[in-house]
Coordinates of C-alpha atoms and ligand atoms in Angstrom, one line a residue:
Chain A
X14 CA 36.0 -41.4 75.2
X15 CA 37.6 -38.7 77.3
X16 CA 35.8 -35.4 77.8
X17 CA 37.3 -32.0 77.5
X18 CA 37.1 -30.0 80.7
X19 CA 36.0 -27.0 78.6
X20 CA 32.5 -27.5 77.0
X21 CA 32.2 -26.9 73.3
X22 CA 28.9 -25.0 73.7
X23 CA 28.2 -21.7 75.5
X24 CA 27.3 -21.7 79.1
X25 CA 23.7 -22.8 79.8
X26 CA 23.5 -25.4 77.0
X27 CA 25.0 -28.4 78.7
X28 CA 21.8 -30.4 77.8
X29 CA 22.8 -30.3 74.1
X30 CA 26.5 -31.2 74.6
X31 CA 25.9 -34.9 73.8
X32 CA 24.4 -34.1 70.4
X33 CA 27.3 -32.0 69.1
X34 CA 29.3 -34.9 67.5
X35 CA 26.4 -36.2 65.5
X36 CA 24.5 -33.0 64.6
X37 CA 26.7 -29.9 64.8
X38 CA 28.0 -30.4 61.2
X39 CA 29.6 -27.8 58.9
X40 CA 27.3 -28.1 55.9
X41 CA 23.6 -28.6 55.0
X42 CA 24.5 -31.8 53.3
X43 CA 26.1 -33.2 56.4
X44 CA 23.2 -32.2 58.6
X45 CA 20.8 -33.9 56.1
X46 CA 22.9 -37.1 56.3
X47 CA 22.8 -36.9 60.1
X48 CA 19.1 -37.1 59.9
X49 CA 19.1 -39.9 57.2
X50 CA 21.4 -42.1 59.2
X51 CA 19.6 -41.7 62.6
X52 CA 16.8 -43.7 64.0
X53 CA 13.5 -42.0 64.6
X54 CA 14.1 -42.3 68.4
X55 CA 17.4 -40.5 68.1
X56 CA 15.9 -37.8 65.9
X57 CA 13.0 -37.2 68.3
X58 CA 15.4 -37.0 71.3
X59 CA 17.5 -34.4 69.5
X60 CA 14.5 -32.5 68.3
X61 CA 12.9 -32.3 71.8
X62 CA 16.2 -31.3 73.4
X63 CA 16.8 -28.5 71.0
X64 CA 13.3 -27.1 71.1
X65 CA 13.4 -27.1 74.9
X66 CA 16.1 -24.4 74.7
X67 CA 15.6 -23.0 71.2
X68 CA 14.3 -19.6 72.2
X69 CA 17.2 -19.0 74.6
X70 CA 19.6 -20.3 72.0
X71 CA 18.2 -18.0 69.2
X72 CA 18.5 -15.0 71.5
X73 CA 22.1 -16.0 72.5
X74 CA 23.1 -16.5 68.8
X75 CA 21.5 -13.2 67.8
X76 CA 23.9 -11.3 70.0
X77 CA 26.7 -12.0 67.4
X78 CA 27.0 -11.0 63.8
X79 CA 26.5 -14.0 61.5
X80 CA 30.1 -13.7 60.2
X81 CA 31.8 -13.2 63.5
X82 CA 30.5 -15.8 65.8
X83 CA 32.8 -17.2 68.5
X84 CA 33.6 -20.9 68.3
X85 CA 31.1 -22.0 70.9
X86 CA 28.3 -19.9 69.4
X87 CA 29.0 -21.4 66.0
X88 CA 28.6 -24.9 67.4
X89 CA 25.3 -23.9 68.9
X90 CA 24.1 -22.3 65.7
X91 CA 25.0 -25.5 63.8
X92 CA 22.9 -27.5 66.2
X93 CA 19.9 -25.2 65.7
X94 CA 20.3 -25.5 61.9
X95 CA 20.3 -29.3 62.3
X96 CA 16.8 -28.9 63.9
X97 CA 15.6 -28.0 60.4
X98 CA 16.6 -31.4 59.2
X99 CA 15.3 -33.3 62.3
X100 CA 12.0 -31.6 61.7
X101 CA 11.7 -33.3 58.3
X102 CA 11.6 -36.6 60.1
X103 CA 9.3 -35.4 62.9
X104 CA 7.0 -32.9 61.2
X105 CA 6.9 -34.2 57.6
X106 CA 7.5 -37.9 57.2
X107 CA 6.9 -39.3 60.7
X108 CA 10.0 -41.5 60.0
X109 CA 13.7 -40.7 59.4
X110 CA 13.4 -40.7 55.6
X111 CA 10.8 -40.3 52.9
X112 CA 8.6 -43.3 52.4
X113 CA 9.6 -45.4 49.4
X114 CA 12.7 -43.4 48.7
X115 CA 16.1 -45.2 48.3
X116 CA 19.0 -44.4 50.7
X117 CA 21.7 -43.7 49.9
X118 CA 20.5 -41.7 46.8
X119 CA 21.9 -39.2 44.4
X120 CA 20.2 -36.1 45.8
X121 CA 22.9 -33.8 47.3
X122 CA 23.0 -30.2 48.6
X123 CA 26.3 -29.2 46.9
X124 CA 26.1 -25.6 48.1
X125 CA 24.1 -24.4 51.0
X126 CA 23.3 -20.9 52.3
X127 CA 26.0 -18.9 54.1
X128 CA 27.3 -19.3 56.7
X129 CA 27.6 -23.0 57.5
X130 CA 26.1 -24.1 54.1
Chain B
X1 CA -2.9 -15.0 27.1
X2 CA -5.7 -17.0 28.7
X3 CA -6.3 -17.5 32.3
X4 CA -8.3 -19.4 34.9
X5 CA -10.0 -17.1 37.4
X6 CA -12.8 -17.8 39.8
X7 CA -14.2 -21.1 41.0
X8 CA -15.9 -22.1 37.8
X9 CA -12.6 -22.2 36.0
X10 CA -11.5 -25.2 38.0
X11 CA -14.6 -27.3 37.1
X12 CA -15.4 -27.5 33.3
X13 CA -12.7 -28.4 30.9
X14 CA -10.1 -25.6 30.3
X15 CA -9.1 -24.1 27.0
X16 CA -5.4 -23.5 27.3
X17 CA -4.5 -26.3 24.8
X18 CA -6.8 -25.1 22.1
X19 CA -5.9 -21.4 22.7
X20 CA -2.3 -22.2 22.2
X21 CA -3.2 -23.7 18.8
X22 CA -2.2 -27.2 20.0
X23 CA -3.8 -30.5 19.0
X24 CA -5.8 -32.2 21.8
X25 CA -4.9 -35.8 20.6
X26 CA -2.6 -38.1 22.5
X27 CA 1.1 -37.5 22.0
X28 CA 3.7 -40.0 20.8
X29 CA 5.8 -41.7 23.5
X30 CA 8.7 -42.7 21.3
X31 CA 10.8 -39.5 21.9
X32 CA 10.8 -40.5 25.6
X33 CA 12.9 -43.6 25.1
X34 CA 14.3 -43.8 21.6
X35 CA 18.1 -43.8 21.4
X36 CA 17.9 -42.5 17.8
X37 CA 15.7 -39.6 18.9
X38 CA 18.2 -38.8 21.6
X39 CA 21.0 -38.6 19.0
X40 CA 18.9 -36.2 17.0
X41 CA 18.2 -34.0 20.1
X42 CA 21.9 -33.8 20.7
X43 CA 22.7 -32.7 17.2
X44 CA 19.6 -30.7 16.2
X45 CA 18.9 -29.1 19.6
X46 CA 21.8 -29.0 21.9
X47 CA 24.4 -28.3 19.2
X48 CA 22.2 -25.5 17.6
X49 CA 20.3 -23.8 20.4
X50 CA 21.5 -21.1 22.8
X51 CA 22.0 -22.9 26.2
X52 CA 21.6 -21.1 29.5
X53 CA 24.6 -22.2 31.6
X54 CA 25.3 -19.6 34.3
X55 CA 24.5 -16.4 36.1
X56 CA 26.9 -13.5 35.6
X57 CA 27.2 -13.1 39.4
X58 CA 29.2 -16.3 39.3
X59 CA 32.0 -14.1 37.8
X60 CA 31.9 -11.1 40.1
X61 CA 35.2 -9.5 38.9
X62 CA 37.7 -9.5 36.1
X63 CA 39.8 -12.7 36.3
X64 CA 37.0 -14.8 37.7
X65 CA 36.2 -18.0 35.9
X66 CA 33.8 -20.9 36.1
X67 CA 34.1 -24.3 34.4
X68 CA 30.7 -25.5 33.1
X69 CA 30.0 -29.0 31.8
X70 CA 27.8 -29.2 28.7
X71 CA 26.9 -32.7 29.8
X72 CA 24.8 -33.6 26.8
X73 CA 27.7 -33.0 24.4
X74 CA 30.2 -34.4 26.8
X75 CA 32.4 -31.3 26.9
X76 CA 33.3 -28.5 29.2
X77 CA 33.9 -24.9 28.7
X78 CA 35.7 -22.2 30.7
X79 CA 33.8 -19.0 31.1
X80 CA 36.0 -16.0 31.9
X81 CA 35.6 -12.4 32.7
X82 CA 38.4 -10.3 31.0
X83 CA 39.9 -7.1 32.4
X84 CA 37.3 -5.0 30.5
X85 CA 34.5 -7.0 32.2
X86 CA 33.5 -9.0 29.1
X87 CA 32.2 -12.6 29.7
X88 CA 33.6 -15.1 27.2
X89 CA 33.5 -18.9 26.8
X90 CA 36.3 -21.2 25.6
X91 CA 36.7 -25.0 25.1
X92 CA 38.7 -26.4 28.0
X93 CA 41.3 -27.8 25.6
X94 CA 44.9 -26.8 25.2
X95 CA 46.1 -25.7 21.7
X96 CA 49.3 -27.7 22.1
X97 CA 48.3 -31.3 22.5
X98 CA 44.8 -31.1 23.7
X99 CA 45.0 -31.4 27.5
X100 CA 42.3 -30.1 29.7
X101 CA 43.5 -26.8 31.1
X102 CA 41.2 -26.2 34.1
X103 CA 40.0 -28.9 36.5
X104 CA 38.6 -26.6 39.3
X105 CA 34.9 -25.7 39.0
X106 CA 35.6 -22.0 39.7
X107 CA 38.3 -19.6 40.6
X108 CA 40.2 -16.5 39.9
X109 CA 43.3 -16.1 37.7
X110 CA 45.0 -13.8 35.3
X111 CA 46.6 -16.7 33.3
X112 CA 45.4 -20.2 32.6
X113 CA 48.4 -22.5 32.6
X114 CA 48.0 -25.9 31.0
X115 CA 49.3 -28.6 33.4
X116 CA 51.0 -30.7 30.6
X117 CA 53.7 -28.4 29.2
X118 CA 52.8 -25.1 30.8
X119 CA 51.4 -23.2 27.9
X120 CA 49.6 -20.2 29.3
X121 CA 46.5 -18.2 28.1
X122 CA 45.0 -15.0 29.3
X123 CA 41.3 -14.3 30.0
X124 CA 40.7 -13.5 26.3
X125 CA 41.9 -17.0 25.5
X126 CA 45.1 -15.7 23.8
X127 CA 48.3 -17.7 24.1
X128 CA 50.7 -15.7 26.2
X129 CA 53.7 -18.0 26.4
X130 CA 54.9 -21.5 25.6
X131 CA 58.1 -22.9 27.0
X132 CA 60.8 -23.2 24.3
X133 CA 58.7 -21.2 21.9
X134 CA 61.6 -20.8 19.4
X135 CA 61.5 -24.5 18.7
X136 CA 57.9 -24.5 17.4
X137 CA 56.7 -23.8 13.9
X138 CA 53.4 -22.0 14.9
X139 CA 52.1 -18.5 14.6
X140 CA 51.3 -17.6 18.2
X141 CA 48.3 -15.7 17.2
X142 CA 46.6 -18.8 15.8
X143 CA 47.1 -20.7 19.0
X144 CA 44.5 -19.2 21.3
X145 CA 41.8 -21.3 23.0
X146 CA 38.8 -22.2 20.8
X147 CA 36.0 -19.8 21.4
X148 CA 32.4 -20.7 22.2
X149 CA 29.8 -18.1 21.2
X150 CA 28.8 -16.5 24.5
X151 CA 26.1 -13.9 25.2
X152 CA 24.7 -12.4 28.4
X153 CA 21.1 -11.4 28.9
X154 CA 19.9 -9.9 32.1
X155 CA 22.6 -11.6 34.0
X156 CA 22.0 -15.1 32.4
X157 CA 25.0 -16.4 30.5
X158 CA 24.2 -18.4 27.3
X159 CA 26.5 -20.3 25.1
X160 CA 26.0 -21.7 21.6
X161 CA 28.0 -24.8 20.7
X162 CA 27.6 -24.4 17.0
X163 CA 30.8 -23.4 15.2
X164 CA 28.8 -20.5 13.8
X165 CA 25.5 -19.9 15.6
X166 CA 22.7 -19.6 13.0
X167 CA 20.9 -16.8 14.9
X168 CA 21.9 -14.4 17.7
X169 CA 20.8 -14.9 21.3
X170 CA 18.6 -11.8 20.8
X171 CA 16.6 -13.4 18.1
X172 CA 16.6 -16.7 19.9
X173 CA 14.9 -15.4 23.0
X174 CA 12.9 -12.5 21.5
X175 CA 9.4 -13.4 22.6
X176 CA 10.6 -14.5 26.1
X177 CA 12.6 -11.3 26.4
X178 CA 9.6 -9.2 25.4
X179 CA 7.6 -10.9 28.1
X180 CA 9.9 -11.2 31.1
X181 CA 12.6 -8.5 30.6
X182 CA 13.1 -6.2 33.5
X183 CA 12.6 -8.7 36.3
X184 CA 14.7 -7.9 39.4
X185 CA 16.5 -11.2 40.1
X186 CA 16.7 -11.0 43.9
X187 CA 19.6 -12.8 45.6
X188 CA 21.2 -13.7 42.3
X189 CA 24.7 -13.8 43.8
X190 CA 23.9 -16.4 46.5
X191 CA 22.4 -19.7 45.2
X192 CA 21.7 -22.8 47.2
X193 CA 22.6 -25.7 44.8
X194 CA 20.9 -29.1 44.9
X195 CA 21.9 -31.8 42.4
X196 CA 20.7 -35.3 41.5
X197 CA 21.4 -38.0 38.9
X198 CA 18.1 -39.1 37.5
X199 CA 17.3 -42.4 35.8
X200 CA 14.9 -40.9 33.3
X201 CA 14.7 -39.3 29.9
X202 CA 15.2 -35.5 30.3
X203 CA 11.7 -34.8 28.9
X204 CA 10.1 -37.0 31.6
X205 CA 11.9 -34.7 34.1
X206 CA 11.1 -31.5 32.3
X207 CA 7.5 -32.5 32.1
X208 CA 7.3 -33.2 35.8
X209 CA 8.2 -29.6 36.4
X210 CA 5.8 -28.1 33.9
X211 CA 2.6 -29.3 35.6
X212 CA 1.2 -29.2 39.1
X213 CA -1.3 -32.0 38.5
X214 CA 1.1 -34.5 40.2
X215 CA 1.8 -32.5 43.3
X216 CA -1.1 -33.7 45.4
X217 CA -0.1 -37.3 44.8
X218 CA 3.7 -37.2 44.6
X219 CA 4.3 -34.5 47.2
X220 CA 1.4 -35.0 49.6
X221 CA 3.3 -34.1 52.8
X222 CA 5.9 -31.7 51.5
X223 CA 4.1 -29.2 49.2
X224 CA 0.7 -30.5 48.2
X225 CA -1.1 -28.0 50.4
X226 CA 0.8 -25.2 48.8
X227 CA -0.5 -26.0 45.3
X228 CA -4.1 -27.1 45.8
X229 CA -7.2 -26.5 48.0
X230 CA -10.9 -27.2 48.0
X231 CA -11.6 -24.8 45.1
X232 CA -8.8 -26.2 43.0
X233 CA -8.3 -29.7 44.3
X234 CA -6.4 -31.0 41.3
X235 CA -4.0 -28.0 41.2
X236 CA -5.0 -26.8 37.8
X237 CA -3.0 -24.0 36.2
X238 CA -3.8 -20.4 36.5
X239 CA -2.3 -19.4 33.1
X240 CA -0.4 -20.5 30.1
X241 CA 1.6 -18.3 27.7
X242 CA 3.4 -19.6 24.7
X243 CA 6.5 -17.5 23.9
X244 CA 7.9 -18.8 20.6
X245 CA 10.1 -21.7 21.4
X246 CA 9.8 -20.9 25.1
X247 CA 6.8 -20.6 27.3
X248 CA 5.4 -19.7 30.7
X249 CA 2.9 -21.5 32.9
X250 CA 1.5 -19.9 36.1
X251 CA 0.6 -22.2 39.0
X252 CA -2.2 -22.0 41.5
X253 CA -1.3 -21.4 45.2
X254 CA -3.3 -22.0 48.3
X255 CA -3.4 -18.5 49.9
X256 CA -5.2 -19.8 53.0
X257 CA -2.2 -21.9 54.1
X258 CA -1.0 -21.4 57.7
X259 CA 1.9 -23.0 59.4
X260 CA 0.7 -26.0 61.4
X261 CA 0.9 -25.2 65.1
X262 CA 2.0 -28.7 65.9
X263 CA 5.1 -28.2 63.7
X264 CA 7.3 -26.6 66.3
X265 CA 10.4 -26.1 64.2
X266 CA 8.3 -24.6 61.5
X267 CA 6.8 -22.2 64.1
X268 CA 10.3 -21.3 65.3
X269 CA 11.2 -20.3 61.7
X270 CA 8.0 -18.4 61.1
X271 CA 7.9 -16.6 64.5
X272 CA 6.5 -13.1 64.6
X273 CA 6.2 -12.6 60.8
X274 CA 7.0 -9.3 59.3
X275 CA 9.9 -8.5 61.6
X276 CA 12.3 -10.8 59.8
X277 CA 12.2 -9.0 56.5
X278 CA 14.1 -5.7 56.5
X279 CA 12.3 -2.7 55.0
X280 CA 14.7 -2.6 52.1
X281 CA 14.2 -6.3 51.3
X282 CA 10.4 -5.8 51.5
X283 CA 10.6 -3.0 49.0
X284 CA 12.7 -5.1 46.6
X285 CA 10.2 -8.0 46.9
X286 CA 7.2 -5.6 46.2
X287 CA 9.0 -4.3 43.1
X288 CA 9.8 -7.9 42.0
X289 CA 6.1 -9.0 42.4
X290 CA 4.8 -6.0 40.6
X291 CA 6.3 -7.1 37.3
X292 CA 3.6 -8.0 34.8
X293 CA 5.1 -11.4 34.0
X294 CA 5.3 -12.4 37.6
X295 CA 1.9 -13.9 38.7
X296 CA 0.6 -12.7 35.3
X297 CA -3.1 -13.0 36.4
X298 CA -2.2 -11.2 39.6
X299 CA -4.2 -13.9 41.4
X300 CA -4.4 -14.0 45.2
X301 CA -4.1 -17.7 44.9
X302 CA -0.8 -18.0 43.2
X303 CA 2.2 -20.2 44.0
X304 CA 4.8 -19.8 41.2
X305 CA 5.5 -19.4 37.5
X306 CA 7.6 -21.7 35.3
X307 CA 9.5 -20.0 32.5
X308 CA 10.8 -22.7 30.2
X309 CA 13.9 -21.4 28.5
X310 CA 14.3 -23.8 25.6
X311 CA 15.7 -26.4 25.6
X312 CA 16.8 -27.5 29.1
X313 CA 16.3 -24.7 31.6
X314 CA 13.4 -23.4 33.6
X315 CA 13.5 -20.1 35.4
X316 CA 10.9 -20.3 38.2
X317 CA 9.8 -17.7 40.6
X318 CA 7.4 -17.4 43.5
X319 CA 6.5 -14.9 46.2
X320 CA 10.0 -15.0 47.7
X321 CA 12.3 -15.0 44.7
X322 CA 13.5 -17.1 41.9
X323 CA 15.2 -20.5 41.2
X324 CA 16.6 -22.1 38.1
X325 CA 16.4 -25.8 37.0
X326 CA 18.9 -27.3 34.6
X327 CA 18.0 -30.6 33.0
X328 CA 20.9 -32.1 31.0
X329 CA 20.2 -35.2 28.9
X330 CA 23.0 -37.7 29.3
X331 CA 21.4 -40.5 27.3
X332 CA 17.9 -41.6 26.3
X333 CA 17.2 -42.6 29.9
X334 CA 19.5 -40.6 32.1
X335 CA 19.5 -36.9 33.1
X336 CA 21.8 -34.7 35.2
X337 CA 19.7 -32.4 37.3
X338 CA 20.8 -29.3 39.0
X339 CA 18.6 -26.6 40.7
X340 CA 19.9 -23.3 42.0
X341 CA 17.7 -21.5 44.6
X342 CA 18.7 -17.9 44.8
X343 CA 18.3 -16.5 48.3
X344 CA 19.1 -13.1 49.6
X345 CA 22.1 -13.5 52.0
X346 CA 20.8 -13.9 55.6
X347 CA 21.0 -10.7 57.7
X348 CA 20.5 -12.5 61.0
X349 CA 20.4 -16.0 62.3
X350 CA 16.6 -16.3 62.2
X351 CA 16.7 -15.8 58.4
X352 CA 19.5 -18.3 58.2
X353 CA 17.4 -20.8 60.1
X354 CA 14.5 -20.2 57.7
X355 CA 16.8 -20.9 54.8
X356 CA 17.9 -24.1 56.4
X357 CA 14.2 -25.1 56.8
X358 CA 13.8 -24.4 53.1
X359 CA 16.9 -26.4 52.0
X360 CA 15.8 -29.4 54.2
X361 CA 12.4 -29.4 52.6
X362 CA 13.4 -28.9 48.9
X363 CA 15.9 -31.7 49.1
X364 CA 12.9 -33.9 50.1
X365 CA 10.8 -32.6 47.2
X366 CA 13.7 -33.4 44.7
X367 CA 13.9 -36.9 46.2
X368 CA 10.2 -37.4 45.7
X369 CA 10.6 -36.4 42.0
X370 CA 13.7 -38.6 41.7
X371 CA 11.7 -41.7 42.7
X372 CA 8.7 -40.6 40.5
X373 CA 10.6 -40.0 37.3
X374 CA 12.5 -43.3 37.6
X375 CA 9.2 -45.2 38.0
X376 CA 7.8 -43.3 35.0
X377 CA 10.8 -44.1 32.8
X378 CA 10.5 -47.8 33.7
X379 CA 6.8 -47.8 32.8
X380 CA 7.5 -46.1 29.5
X381 CA 10.2 -48.6 28.7
X382 CA 7.8 -51.5 29.3
X383 CA 6.6 -50.7 25.8
X384 CA 2.9 -51.3 26.1
X385 CA 2.0 -47.8 25.1
X386 CA 2.6 -45.8 21.9
X387 CA 1.0 -42.6 23.2
X388 CA 0.2 -40.6 26.3
X389 CA -2.9 -38.7 27.3
X390 CA -2.6 -35.1 28.4
X391 CA -5.2 -32.9 30.1
X392 CA -5.7 -29.2 29.6
X393 CA -3.6 -28.2 32.6
X394 CA -0.7 -30.3 31.2
X395 CA -0.6 -27.9 28.2
X396 CA 3.0 -27.0 29.1
X397 CA 4.1 -30.6 28.4
X398 CA 2.3 -30.6 25.1
X399 CA 3.9 -27.3 24.1
X400 CA 7.4 -28.4 25.2
X401 CA 7.2 -31.8 23.4
X402 CA 5.8 -30.3 20.2
X403 CA 8.6 -27.8 20.2
X404 CA 11.3 -30.4 20.7
X405 CA 9.9 -32.4 17.8
X406 CA 9.8 -29.3 15.7
X407 CA 13.5 -28.6 16.4
X408 CA 14.5 -32.2 15.5
X409 CA 12.6 -31.9 12.2
X410 CA 13.7 -28.4 11.2
X411 CA 16.6 -27.8 8.8
X412 CA 17.3 -24.4 10.2
X413 CA 17.1 -22.7 13.6
X414 CA 14.9 -19.9 12.2
X415 CA 12.4 -22.5 11.1
X416 CA 12.6 -24.3 14.5
X417 CA 11.8 -21.3 16.5
X418 CA 8.9 -20.1 14.3
Ligands
FES14 S1 49.1 -30.0 26.1 FE1 48.9 -28.1 27.0 S2 50.9 -27.4 27.1 FE2 51.1 -29.3 26.1
FE2_15 FE1 7.4 -32.7 41.5

């Protein structure tokens, strides 16, 4: 896989670059699926990497109105939103998906909150 | 109205059931699996009752429309807003040769054009033009879309699938209206929608949302701590209010709950509390919570109220706002479920992150319920039992089931809602 010279995230977030493809999704449903189709090791790795820079990231994103984020900020925002889903595995279940629940299953978020829902 | 207050209330047996004038005997299980009973529910309930199908905010301006499936009756209706602002429902069926007209779930248009031969209708359902009109034998005025009785109450859009509704919406919801009118529905224009296909009778599903008794065992990690504590370990109800054919139950909440410091994402969402809610939003929330039907016992230990809007909808609210469950029976053992969580649009990214935490969690709660109702339906189908036992805090189930049976056995709607 060839890499773009220009990074997709704002300056200072190179440590999250490798998570973009899997986690920086456009909708809540896609972020939930990213969690459900990952191993616990992958989820923990992402969770720790995001939390390591989450305060700085929050401050950076807060500089822009929700509806007028530059492309790179949008990607970063989507990664932070994916943390919410990773936290279900880490902070709630202690495994990627709920114990005893089938996957795939029919539960779907057909409309999330704006933006990036 | 009767209520549980103080520690003693959660120890000896409660009196909600008897206060509601309900029998305390076991209730019959047959309505939960019988195909014949389901057919009766379809005809006697879903074809006669007013059905809550939408919020008015889904049609913000003239020309907006939504297509709503009435799953139980295997039909769909177009709900439009005409230039004068009136909300009206029509069968999604062309007057020419019966094609569906609309296939999108929502949109905005001045004219609805049938894809088959391009007959076009306006937002009042009137036929505006038909290609080669001269060659037809019809009277154009008789060729409008078929109307479905549609009424709006406090932003909730109801339809009635009877050719001629037996009673008005006003009469249908009178006791509920008296109790809950004037609620400020915060965030009504921006719902988060979660759907699921459930392998259970719709009453198995409805029942699971009318009691909090199951929460400690079915939702131990997601929400158990919200609904129970040491004083009320079995999550007994705070209150039960019969409202004619509708009802409200008020659920206990653990006011001592604090975010777990080990849950770092949860901490990131909580942050320095207070600063995330704008002054205006805080004022709205205070006004919302002051309504007498919201947390009716004004208990410090309150989580949420369930307002069952007969037959298939529950309007719920908690400290942060409201959400609406739709339970559509598809067969005696399948239910289409949709829940719409109404959230105020995020003002900043912190709020947006809090909402994502909420979405991520509620999807898990729905999944836990999905597994649970399927298991329950399988158990019921096994056939070893003719009846089920209900405790006092399951009064909502007893009330709901007795009302459903009453509708099925009533010749008129007036009799059914008495
Ligand atoms: S069926 Fe609609 S125009 Fe012919
Ligand atoms: Fe539940």
